[in-house]
Amino acid sequence: MTYNACRILIKQTAGFDAVAEGRAYDMGVDKLQPLRSKWLKTKLIINNESIKPFIPDTQKYNKTNLKSMISKYGMIYIKPERGTFGMGVIKAEMQDHQHFVYQHDQKRLTFNSFESFYTSLTRLVNKRSYLIQRGIHLLKHNKRRFDIRVMIQLSPTKQWEATGIIGRLGHPKKIVTNYHSGGTPMDIHKLLNSHASTKRRNELIQEMNELSLRIARHMKKKYSYLNQIGVDIGLDHSLKPWIIEVNVKPDPFIFNQLKDKTMYRKVIRYHRHAAKKLTK
């Protein structure tokens, strides 16, 4: 979602001060500039021993790392170090130890050698800074991959709270789950229904909320102005949560896609309070 689109939605949200939010956005861009780097965020949270086990192996993009990681994991994601909405993400796989495949958007290419694979990828990356992340085989719903967004916000009383959690069902022809790339926001219980009992689903939600809260508290120690994060979590087939990405300017409006507006109202209320605080 573009900033202008966000402002239109904000104006349509009853009681929201669009002017104050706009000023807060402009101020927030400068303050949050360092945290646009996925590499910086990864290095920051990996230093916490309670968070580290949930972070997929992530390295800078280069020929050596590409060869070692695709050989080790079989599937990897190649991501722009700075980017939003899943734009520029590439999924790469090694098949039969001799064929290499990558998909960018809906285009899928196959190569008979690592050299030709690397040459094509490097041309696509085009000297921009990219990262390589271990691929996680995500759970599926109706044959479509999904992940989970957890919203963590500072309350008006300055306490970190898990204010929202929502599933993101990927477009059947795309490799990312982002709403802005054709993903479908869905109730997490519906997505997990065929994978876990009601009791286990509730346990998983609690685990993901607690993990995300640990991330927020850890990041806040270095970046005191941080007031909200969105944590993208993937569940593998053993139901282990993996931290795919941490967003420091998460879109609050995704929660408006749920039929029950309870989460959305709370997320927007906290978002509004944070915007007002930034302008004072």
PDB file of C-alpha atoms in Angstrom:
ATOM      1  CA  MET A   1       0.000   0.000   0.000  1.00  0.00           C
ATOM      2  CA  THR A   2       1.359   3.407  -0.910  1.00  0.00           C
ATOM      3  CA  TYR A   3       1.489   6.222   1.582  1.00  0.00           C
ATOM      4  CA  ASN A   4      -1.180   8.180  -0.334  1.00  0.00           C
ATOM      5  CA  ALA A   5      -3.467   5.164  -0.237  1.00  0.00           C
ATOM      6  CA  CYS A   6      -2.810   4.880   3.483  1.00  0.00           C
ATOM      7  CA  ARG A   7      -3.789   8.509   4.002  1.00  0.00           C
ATOM      8  CA  ILE A   8      -7.046   8.005   2.100  1.00  0.00           C
ATOM      9  CA  LEU A   9      -7.867   5.070   4.341  1.00  0.00           C
ATOM     10  CA  ILE A  10      -6.899   7.042   7.401  1.00  0.00           C
ATOM     11  CA  LYS A  11      -9.241   9.859   6.395  1.00  0.00           C
ATOM     12  CA  GLN A  12     -11.985   7.293   6.058  1.00  0.00           C
ATOM     13  CA  THR A  13     -11.327   5.991   9.552  1.00  0.00           C
ATOM     14  CA  ALA A  14     -13.698   7.695  11.935  1.00  0.00           C
ATOM     15  CA  GLY A  15     -11.992  10.002  14.390  1.00  0.00           C
ATOM     16  CA  PHE A  16      -8.507   9.667  12.913  1.00  0.00           C
ATOM     17  CA  ASP A  17      -6.462  12.861  12.570  1.00  0.00           C
ATOM     18  CA  ALA A  18      -5.021  12.503   9.050  1.00  0.00           C
ATOM     19  CA  VAL A  19      -2.901  15.650   9.327  1.00  0.00           C
ATOM     20  CA  ALA A  20      -1.259  14.487  12.552  1.00  0.00           C
ATOM     21  CA  GLU A  21      -0.645  11.035  11.060  1.00  0.00           C
ATOM     22  CA  GLY A  22       0.928  12.628   8.010  1.00  0.00           C
ATOM     23  CA  ARG A  23       3.352  14.646  10.120  1.00  0.00           C
ATOM     24  CA  ALA A  24       4.147  11.565  12.173  1.00  0.00           C
ATOM     25  CA  TYR A  25       4.835   9.584   9.009  1.00  0.00           C
ATOM     26  CA  ASP A  26       7.282  12.196   7.737  1.00  0.00           C
ATOM     27  CA  MET A  27       9.104  12.235  11.073  1.00  0.00           C
ATOM     28  CA  GLY A  28       9.031   8.468  11.334  1.00  0.00           C
ATOM     29  CA  VAL A  29      10.651   7.995   7.922  1.00  0.00           C
ATOM     30  CA  ASP A  30      13.809   9.711   9.118  1.00  0.00           C
ATOM     31  CA  LYS A  31      13.908   7.949  12.448  1.00  0.00           C
ATOM     32  CA  LEU A  32      13.249   4.502  11.031  1.00  0.00           C
ATOM     33  CA  GLN A  33      15.584   4.865   8.053  1.00  0.00           C
ATOM     34  CA  PRO A  34      18.316   2.557   9.453  1.00  0.00           C
ATOM     35  CA  LEU A  35      15.775  -0.184  10.110  1.00  0.00           C
ATOM     36  CA  ARG A  36      14.779  -0.363   6.469  1.00  0.00           C
ATOM     37  CA  SER A  37      17.749  -2.723   6.151  1.00  0.00           C
ATOM     38  CA  LYS A  38      16.747  -6.367   6.541  1.00  0.00           C
ATOM     39  CA  TRP A  39      20.403  -7.201   7.198  1.00  0.00           C
ATOM     40  CA  LEU A  40      20.641  -4.728  10.075  1.00  0.00           C
ATOM     41  CA  LYS A  41      17.430  -6.069  11.621  1.00  0.00           C
ATOM     42  CA  THR A  42      18.641  -9.655  11.295  1.00  0.00           C
ATOM     43  CA  LYS A  43      21.975  -8.861  12.954  1.00  0.00           C
ATOM     44  CA  LEU A  44      20.149  -6.993  15.712  1.00  0.00           C
ATOM     45  CA  ILE A  45      17.716  -9.725  16.739  1.00  0.00           C
ATOM     46  CA  ILE A  46      20.101 -12.658  16.216  1.00  0.00           C
ATOM     47  CA  ASN A  47      22.095 -11.383  19.199  1.00  0.00           C
ATOM     48  CA  ASN A  48      19.231 -12.400  21.482  1.00  0.00           C
ATOM     49  CA  GLU A  49      19.685 -16.066  22.448  1.00  0.00           C
ATOM     50  CA  SER A  50      15.947 -16.597  23.004  1.00  0.00           C
ATOM     51  CA  ILE A  51      15.131 -15.305  19.499  1.00  0.00           C
ATOM     52  CA  LYS A  52      18.083 -16.731  17.537  1.00  0.00           C
ATOM     53  CA  PRO A  53      16.724 -20.331  17.172  1.00  0.00           C
ATOM     54  CA  PHE A  54      13.728 -19.006  15.244  1.00  0.00           C
ATOM     55  CA  ILE A  55      15.694 -17.020  12.641  1.00  0.00           C
ATOM     56  CA  PRO A  56      16.380 -18.819   9.340  1.00  0.00           C
ATOM     57  CA  ASP A  57      20.015 -18.761   8.234  1.00  0.00           C
ATOM     58  CA  THR A  58      20.518 -15.446   6.419  1.00  0.00           C
ATOM     59  CA  GLN A  59      23.604 -14.310   4.507  1.00  0.00           C
ATOM     60  CA  LYS A  60      24.640 -11.555   2.112  1.00  0.00           C
ATOM     61  CA  TYR A  61      24.154 -12.362  -1.557  1.00  0.00           C
ATOM     62  CA  ASN A  62      27.351 -13.417  -3.313  1.00  0.00           C
ATOM     63  CA  LYS A  63      28.467 -16.402  -5.354  1.00  0.00           C
ATOM     64  CA  THR A  64      30.019 -18.322  -2.448  1.00  0.00           C
ATOM     65  CA  ASN A  65      27.016 -17.913  -0.158  1.00  0.00           C
ATOM     66  CA  LEU A  66      24.583 -18.714  -2.957  1.00  0.00           C
ATOM     67  CA  LYS A  67      26.326 -22.001  -3.775  1.00  0.00           C
ATOM     68  CA  SER A  68      26.739 -23.120  -0.172  1.00  0.00           C
ATOM     69  CA  MET A  69      23.213 -22.220   0.931  1.00  0.00           C
ATOM     70  CA  ILE A  70      21.351 -23.742  -2.012  1.00  0.00           C
ATOM     71  CA  SER A  71      23.468 -26.905  -1.615  1.00  0.00           C
ATOM     72  CA  LYS A  72      22.733 -27.050   2.105  1.00  0.00           C
ATOM     73  CA  TYR A  73      19.024 -26.208   2.121  1.00  0.00           C
ATOM     74  CA  GLY A  74      17.792 -27.094  -1.375  1.00  0.00           C
ATOM     75  CA  MET A  75      15.467 -24.078  -1.330  1.00  0.00           C
ATOM     76  CA  ILE A  76      16.323 -20.460  -0.575  1.00  0.00           C
ATOM     77  CA  TYR A  77      14.825 -17.007  -0.916  1.00  0.00           C
ATOM     78  CA  ILE A  78      16.832 -14.129  -2.341  1.00  0.00           C
ATOM     79  CA  LYS A  79      15.528 -10.801  -1.069  1.00  0.00           C
ATOM     80  CA  PRO A  80      16.414  -7.149  -1.609  1.00  0.00           C
ATOM     81  CA  GLU A  81      18.040  -5.823   1.550  1.00  0.00           C
ATOM     82  CA  ARG A  82      15.735  -2.820   1.366  1.00  0.00           C
ATOM     83  CA  GLY A  83      12.268  -3.346   0.015  1.00  0.00           C
ATOM     84  CA  THR A  84       8.597  -3.696   0.903  1.00  0.00           C
ATOM     85  CA  PHE A  85       5.486  -5.628  -0.089  1.00  0.00           C
ATOM     86  CA  GLY A  86       7.503  -8.660  -1.220  1.00  0.00           C
ATOM     87  CA  MET A  87       8.745  -6.810  -4.308  1.00  0.00           C
ATOM     88  CA  GLY A  88      11.913  -8.227  -5.849  1.00  0.00           C
ATOM     89  CA  VAL A  89      11.842 -11.496  -3.881  1.00  0.00           C
ATOM     90  CA  ILE A  90      13.206 -14.541  -5.723  1.00  0.00           C
ATOM     91  CA  LYS A  91      12.673 -18.191  -4.814  1.00  0.00           C
ATOM     92  CA  ALA A  92      15.465 -20.564  -5.862  1.00  0.00           C
ATOM     93  CA  GLU A  93      15.743 -24.361  -5.688  1.00  0.00           C
ATOM     94  CA  MET A  94      18.234 -27.088  -6.526  1.00  0.00           C
ATOM     95  CA  GLN A  95      16.817 -30.230  -8.126  1.00  0.00           C
ATOM     96  CA  ASP A  96      18.629 -33.569  -8.409  1.00  0.00           C
ATOM     97  CA  HIS A  97      21.917 -31.872  -7.448  1.00  0.00           C
ATOM     98  CA  GLN A  98      22.362 -30.718 -11.046  1.00  0.00           C
ATOM     99  CA  HIS A  99      19.429 -28.519 -12.051  1.00  0.00           C
ATOM    100  CA  PHE A 100      18.749 -25.077 -10.632  1.00  0.00           C
ATOM    101  CA  VAL A 101      15.452 -23.202 -10.764  1.00  0.00           C
ATOM    102  CA  TYR A 102      14.384 -19.742  -9.733  1.00  0.00           C
ATOM    103  CA  GLN A 103      11.079 -17.909  -9.784  1.00  0.00           C
ATOM    104  CA  HIS A 104      10.672 -14.137  -9.822  1.00  0.00           C
ATOM    105  CA  ASP A 105       7.082 -12.901  -9.697  1.00  0.00           C
ATOM    106  CA  GLN A 106       5.385 -15.453 -11.990  1.00  0.00           C
ATOM    107  CA  LYS A 107       8.390 -16.145 -14.223  1.00  0.00           C
ATOM    108  CA  ARG A 108      10.154 -19.470 -13.629  1.00  0.00           C
ATOM    109  CA  LEU A 109      13.517 -20.386 -15.211  1.00  0.00           C
ATOM    110  CA  THR A 110      15.508 -23.650 -15.146  1.00  0.00           C
ATOM    111  CA  PHE A 111      19.286 -24.016 -15.577  1.00  0.00           C
ATOM    112  CA  ASN A 112      21.546 -27.015 -16.170  1.00  0.00           C
ATOM    113  CA  SER A 113      24.517 -25.602 -14.304  1.00  0.00           C
ATOM    114  CA  PHE A 114      25.232 -23.489 -11.269  1.00  0.00           C
ATOM    115  CA  GLU A 115      27.266 -21.045 -13.368  1.00  0.00           C
ATOM    116  CA  SER A 116      24.391 -20.228 -15.732  1.00  0.00           C
ATOM    117  CA  PHE A 117      22.015 -20.052 -12.762  1.00  0.00           C
ATOM    118  CA  TYR A 118      24.308 -17.632 -10.909  1.00  0.00           C
ATOM    119  CA  THR A 119      24.899 -15.489 -14.016  1.00  0.00           C
ATOM    120  CA  SER A 120      21.173 -15.079 -14.645  1.00  0.00           C
ATOM    121  CA  LEU A 121      20.426 -14.300 -10.991  1.00  0.00           C
ATOM    122  CA  THR A 122      23.220 -11.753 -10.749  1.00  0.00           C
ATOM    123  CA  ARG A 123      21.920 -10.013 -13.851  1.00  0.00           C
ATOM    124  CA  LEU A 124      18.499  -9.820 -12.197  1.00  0.00           C
ATOM    125  CA  VAL A 125      19.918  -8.548  -8.912  1.00  0.00           C
ATOM    126  CA  ASN A 126      21.853  -5.940 -10.924  1.00  0.00           C
ATOM    127  CA  LYS A 127      24.394  -4.781  -8.308  1.00  0.00           C
ATOM    128  CA  ARG A 128      21.724  -4.054  -5.698  1.00  0.00           C
ATOM    129  CA  SER A 129      22.225  -5.337  -2.169  1.00  0.00           C
ATOM    130  CA  TYR A 130      20.419  -8.661  -1.702  1.00  0.00           C
ATOM    131  CA  LEU A 131      20.231 -11.266   1.053  1.00  0.00           C
ATOM    132  CA  ILE A 132      19.917 -15.039   0.873  1.00  0.00           C
ATOM    133  CA  GLN A 133      17.615 -16.673   3.401  1.00  0.00           C
ATOM    134  CA  ARG A 134      17.043 -20.338   4.081  1.00  0.00           C
ATOM    135  CA  GLY A 135      13.711 -21.374   2.570  1.00  0.00           C
ATOM    136  CA  ILE A 136      11.014 -22.631   4.903  1.00  0.00           C
ATOM    137  CA  HIS A 137       8.480 -25.111   3.557  1.00  0.00           C
ATOM    138  CA  LEU A 138       5.380 -23.288   4.745  1.00  0.00           C
ATOM    139  CA  LEU A 139       2.084 -24.857   5.682  1.00  0.00           C
ATOM    140  CA  LYS A 140      -0.598 -24.740   3.001  1.00  0.00           C
ATOM    141  CA  HIS A 141      -4.319 -24.096   2.862  1.00  0.00           C
ATOM    142  CA  ASN A 142      -6.107 -25.295  -0.277  1.00  0.00           C
ATOM    143  CA  LYS A 143      -2.668 -25.917  -1.842  1.00  0.00           C
ATOM    144  CA  ARG A 144      -1.603 -22.307  -1.262  1.00  0.00           C
ATOM    145  CA  ARG A 145       1.223 -21.326   1.093  1.00  0.00           C
ATOM    146  CA  PHE A 146       0.474 -19.061   4.012  1.00  0.00           C
ATOM    147  CA  ASP A 147       2.307 -17.203   6.732  1.00  0.00           C
ATOM    148  CA  ILE A 148       1.245 -15.089   9.691  1.00  0.00           C
ATOM    149  CA  ARG A 149       1.556 -11.414  10.587  1.00  0.00           C
ATOM    150  CA  VAL A 150       1.725 -10.550  14.281  1.00  0.00           C
ATOM    151  CA  MET A 151       1.157  -6.897  15.201  1.00  0.00           C
ATOM    152  CA  ILE A 152       3.014  -5.639  18.271  1.00  0.00           C
ATOM    153  CA  GLN A 153       2.340  -2.103  19.515  1.00  0.00           C
ATOM    154  CA  LEU A 154       3.080   0.128  22.465  1.00  0.00           C
ATOM    155  CA  SER A 155      -0.117   0.815  24.366  1.00  0.00           C
ATOM    156  CA  PRO A 156      -1.061   4.313  25.547  1.00  0.00           C
ATOM    157  CA  THR A 157       0.365   3.225  28.926  1.00  0.00           C
ATOM    158  CA  LYS A 158       3.696   2.380  27.215  1.00  0.00           C
ATOM    159  CA  GLN A 159       3.361  -1.400  27.519  1.00  0.00           C
ATOM    160  CA  TRP A 160       4.123  -3.688  24.590  1.00  0.00           C
ATOM    161  CA  GLU A 161       1.042  -5.629  23.510  1.00  0.00           C
ATOM    162  CA  ALA A 162       0.241  -8.176  20.823  1.00  0.00           C
ATOM    163  CA  THR A 163      -2.724  -6.354  19.299  1.00  0.00           C
ATOM    164  CA  GLY A 164      -3.388  -8.410  16.191  1.00  0.00           C
ATOM    165  CA  ILE A 165      -2.630 -11.667  14.421  1.00  0.00           C
ATOM    166  CA  ILE A 166      -3.730 -12.578  10.922  1.00  0.00           C
ATOM    167  CA  GLY A 167      -2.961 -15.192   8.293  1.00  0.00           C
ATOM    168  CA  ARG A 168      -1.785 -14.275   4.783  1.00  0.00           C
ATOM    169  CA  LEU A 169      -2.684 -16.772   2.088  1.00  0.00           C
ATOM    170  CA  GLY A 170      -0.369 -16.493  -0.900  1.00  0.00           C
ATOM    171  CA  HIS A 171      -1.520 -16.017  -4.475  1.00  0.00           C
ATOM    172  CA  PRO A 172      -1.473 -19.467  -6.162  1.00  0.00           C
ATOM    173  CA  LYS A 173       1.001 -18.314  -8.842  1.00  0.00           C
ATOM    174  CA  LYS A 174       3.272 -16.156  -6.681  1.00  0.00           C
ATOM    175  CA  ILE A 175       6.000 -16.898  -4.144  1.00  0.00           C
ATOM    176  CA  VAL A 176       5.112 -14.191  -1.599  1.00  0.00           C
ATOM    177  CA  THR A 177       2.060 -13.880   0.624  1.00  0.00           C
ATOM    178  CA  ASN A 178       1.848 -10.091   0.900  1.00  0.00           C
ATOM    179  CA  TYR A 179      -1.599  -8.561   0.533  1.00  0.00           C
ATOM    180  CA  HIS A 180      -0.145  -5.997  -1.884  1.00  0.00           C
ATOM    181  CA  SER A 181       1.164  -8.832  -4.090  1.00  0.00           C
ATOM    182  CA  GLY A 182      -2.144 -10.654  -4.365  1.00  0.00           C
ATOM    183  CA  GLY A 183      -2.198 -12.457  -1.010  1.00  0.00           C
ATOM    184  CA  THR A 184      -5.446 -12.917   0.887  1.00  0.00           C
ATOM    185  CA  PRO A 185      -5.710 -11.904   4.575  1.00  0.00           C
ATOM    186  CA  MET A 186      -7.578 -14.592   6.518  1.00  0.00           C
ATOM    187  CA  ASP A 187      -8.533 -15.605  10.023  1.00  0.00           C
ATOM    188  CA  ILE A 188      -5.644 -17.603  11.451  1.00  0.00           C
ATOM    189  CA  HIS A 189      -7.913 -20.270  12.953  1.00  0.00           C
ATOM    190  CA  LYS A 190      -9.362 -21.021   9.520  1.00  0.00           C
ATOM    191  CA  LEU A 191      -5.892 -21.447   8.019  1.00  0.00           C
ATOM    192  CA  LEU A 192      -4.661 -23.654  10.864  1.00  0.00           C
ATOM    193  CA  ASN A 193      -7.841 -25.685  11.216  1.00  0.00           C
ATOM    194  CA  SER A 194      -6.583 -28.661   9.199  1.00  0.00           C
ATOM    195  CA  HIS A 195      -3.121 -28.565  10.804  1.00  0.00           C
ATOM    196  CA  ALA A 196      -3.824 -28.346  14.527  1.00  0.00           C
ATOM    197  CA  SER A 197      -6.521 -28.875  17.132  1.00  0.00           C
ATOM    198  CA  THR A 198      -8.244 -25.907  18.758  1.00  0.00           C
ATOM    199  CA  LYS A 199      -6.025 -26.299  21.815  1.00  0.00           C
ATOM    200  CA  ARG A 200      -2.836 -26.457  19.744  1.00  0.00           C
ATOM    201  CA  ARG A 201      -3.927 -23.474  17.629  1.00  0.00           C
ATOM    202  CA  ASN A 202      -4.371 -21.366  20.741  1.00  0.00           C
ATOM    203  CA  GLU A 203      -0.975 -22.506  22.023  1.00  0.00           C
ATOM    204  CA  LEU A 204       0.655 -21.581  18.712  1.00  0.00           C
ATOM    205  CA  ILE A 205      -0.916 -18.127  18.752  1.00  0.00           C
ATOM    206  CA  GLN A 206       0.390 -17.582  22.276  1.00  0.00           C
ATOM    207  CA  GLU A 207       3.871 -18.782  21.258  1.00  0.00           C
ATOM    208  CA  MET A 208       3.976 -16.461  18.236  1.00  0.00           C
ATOM    209  CA  ASN A 209       2.719 -13.516  20.282  1.00  0.00           C
ATOM    210  CA  GLU A 210       5.349 -14.088  22.970  1.00  0.00           C
ATOM    211  CA  LEU A 211       8.141 -14.483  20.401  1.00  0.00           C
ATOM    212  CA  SER A 212       7.089 -11.253  18.692  1.00  0.00           C
ATOM    213  CA  LEU A 213       6.939  -9.414  22.023  1.00  0.00           C
ATOM    214  CA  ARG A 214      10.503 -10.532  22.771  1.00  0.00           C
ATOM    215  CA  ILE A 215      11.603  -9.106  19.429  1.00  0.00           C
ATOM    216  CA  ALA A 216       9.918  -5.750  20.117  1.00  0.00           C
ATOM    217  CA  ARG A 217      11.457  -5.445  23.592  1.00  0.00           C
ATOM    218  CA  HIS A 218      14.900  -6.368  22.279  1.00  0.00           C
ATOM    219  CA  MET A 219      14.767  -3.873  19.398  1.00  0.00           C
ATOM    220  CA  LYS A 220      13.426  -1.133  21.657  1.00  0.00           C
ATOM    221  CA  LYS A 221      16.633  -1.258  23.713  1.00  0.00           C
ATOM    222  CA  LYS A 222      18.602   0.089  20.750  1.00  0.00           C
ATOM    223  CA  TYR A 223      15.890   2.092  19.007  1.00  0.00           C
ATOM    224  CA  SER A 224      14.001   3.886  21.761  1.00  0.00           C
ATOM    225  CA  TYR A 225      11.573   5.608  19.366  1.00  0.00           C
ATOM    226  CA  LEU A 226      10.189   2.279  18.113  1.00  0.00           C
ATOM    227  CA  ASN A 227       6.468   2.023  18.889  1.00  0.00           C
ATOM    228  CA  GLN A 228       5.210  -0.823  16.699  1.00  0.00           C
ATOM    229  CA  ILE A 229       6.443  -3.759  14.641  1.00  0.00           C
ATOM    230  CA  GLY A 230       4.859  -6.352  12.402  1.00  0.00           C
ATOM    231  CA  VAL A 231       6.476  -9.785  12.607  1.00  0.00           C
ATOM    232  CA  ASP A 232       6.019 -12.134   9.657  1.00  0.00           C
ATOM    233  CA  ILE A 233       6.151 -15.729  10.840  1.00  0.00           C
ATOM    234  CA  GLY A 234       6.148 -18.931   8.829  1.00  0.00           C
ATOM    235  CA  LEU A 235       5.168 -22.296  10.280  1.00  0.00           C
ATOM    236  CA  ASP A 236       6.872 -25.415   8.956  1.00  0.00           C
ATOM    237  CA  HIS A 237       5.322 -28.886   8.940  1.00  0.00           C
ATOM    238  CA  SER A 238       6.376 -29.510  12.538  1.00  0.00           C
ATOM    239  CA  LEU A 239       4.568 -26.265  13.470  1.00  0.00           C
ATOM    240  CA  LYS A 240       7.798 -24.553  14.421  1.00  0.00           C
ATOM    241  CA  PRO A 241       7.575 -20.767  13.981  1.00  0.00           C
ATOM    242  CA  TRP A 242      10.251 -19.103  11.837  1.00  0.00           C
ATOM    243  CA  ILE A 243      10.807 -15.339  11.730  1.00  0.00           C
ATOM    244  CA  ILE A 244      10.645 -14.434   8.058  1.00  0.00           C
ATOM    245  CA  GLU A 245      10.863 -10.678   8.508  1.00  0.00           C
ATOM    246  CA  VAL A 246      10.358  -7.859  11.004  1.00  0.00           C
ATOM    247  CA  ASN A 247       8.639  -4.724   9.700  1.00  0.00           C
ATOM    248  CA  VAL A 248       9.024  -1.450  11.572  1.00  0.00           C
ATOM    249  CA  LYS A 249       6.300   0.351   9.590  1.00  0.00           C
ATOM    250  CA  PRO A 250       3.646  -2.392   9.382  1.00  0.00           C
ATOM    251  CA  ASP A 251       0.409  -1.750   7.535  1.00  0.00           C
ATOM    252  CA  PRO A 252      -2.380  -1.623  10.148  1.00  0.00           C
ATOM    253  CA  PHE A 253      -5.145  -1.762   7.552  1.00  0.00           C
ATOM    254  CA  ILE A 254      -4.667  -5.439   6.710  1.00  0.00           C
ATOM    255  CA  PHE A 255      -6.697  -6.232   9.834  1.00  0.00           C
ATOM    256  CA  ASN A 256      -9.687  -4.438   8.346  1.00  0.00           C
ATOM    257  CA  GLN A 257      -9.983  -7.400   5.951  1.00  0.00           C
ATOM    258  CA  LEU A 258     -11.221  -9.615   8.789  1.00  0.00           C
ATOM    259  CA  LYS A 259     -14.962  -9.918   9.313  1.00  0.00           C
ATOM    260  CA  ASP A 260     -14.559  -9.373  13.051  1.00  0.00           C
ATOM    261  CA  LYS A 261     -13.294  -5.783  13.430  1.00  0.00           C
ATOM    262  CA  THR A 262     -12.186  -6.128  17.071  1.00  0.00           C
ATOM    263  CA  MET A 263      -8.477  -6.451  16.248  1.00  0.00           C
ATOM    264  CA  TYR A 264      -8.645  -3.718  13.639  1.00  0.00           C
ATOM    265  CA  ARG A 265     -10.200  -1.200  16.010  1.00  0.00           C
ATOM    266  CA  LYS A 266      -7.528  -1.808  18.649  1.00  0.00           C
ATOM    267  CA  VAL A 267      -4.651  -1.722  16.145  1.00  0.00           C
ATOM    268  CA  ILE A 268      -5.906   1.581  14.695  1.00  0.00           C
ATOM    269  CA  ARG A 269      -6.466   3.086  18.154  1.00  0.00           C
ATOM    270  CA  TYR A 270      -2.878   2.321  19.193  1.00  0.00           C
ATOM    271  CA  HIS A 271      -1.552   3.415  15.787  1.00  0.00           C
ATOM    272  CA  ARG A 272      -3.387   6.727  16.139  1.00  0.00           C
ATOM    273  CA  HIS A 273      -2.014   7.295  19.638  1.00  0.00           C
ATOM    274  CA  ALA A 274       1.557   6.622  18.473  1.00  0.00           C
ATOM    275  CA  ALA A 275       1.163   9.039  15.547  1.00  0.00           C
ATOM    276  CA  LYS A 276      -0.003  11.804  17.877  1.00  0.00           C
ATOM    277  CA  LYS A 277       2.904  11.197  20.258  1.00  0.00           C
ATOM    278  CA  LEU A 278       5.412  11.536  17.429  1.00  0.00           C
ATOM    279  CA  THR A 279       4.145  14.999  16.519  1.00  0.00           C
ATOM    280  CA  LYS A 280       4.484  16.425  20.032  1.00  0.00           C
TER     281      LYS A 280
END
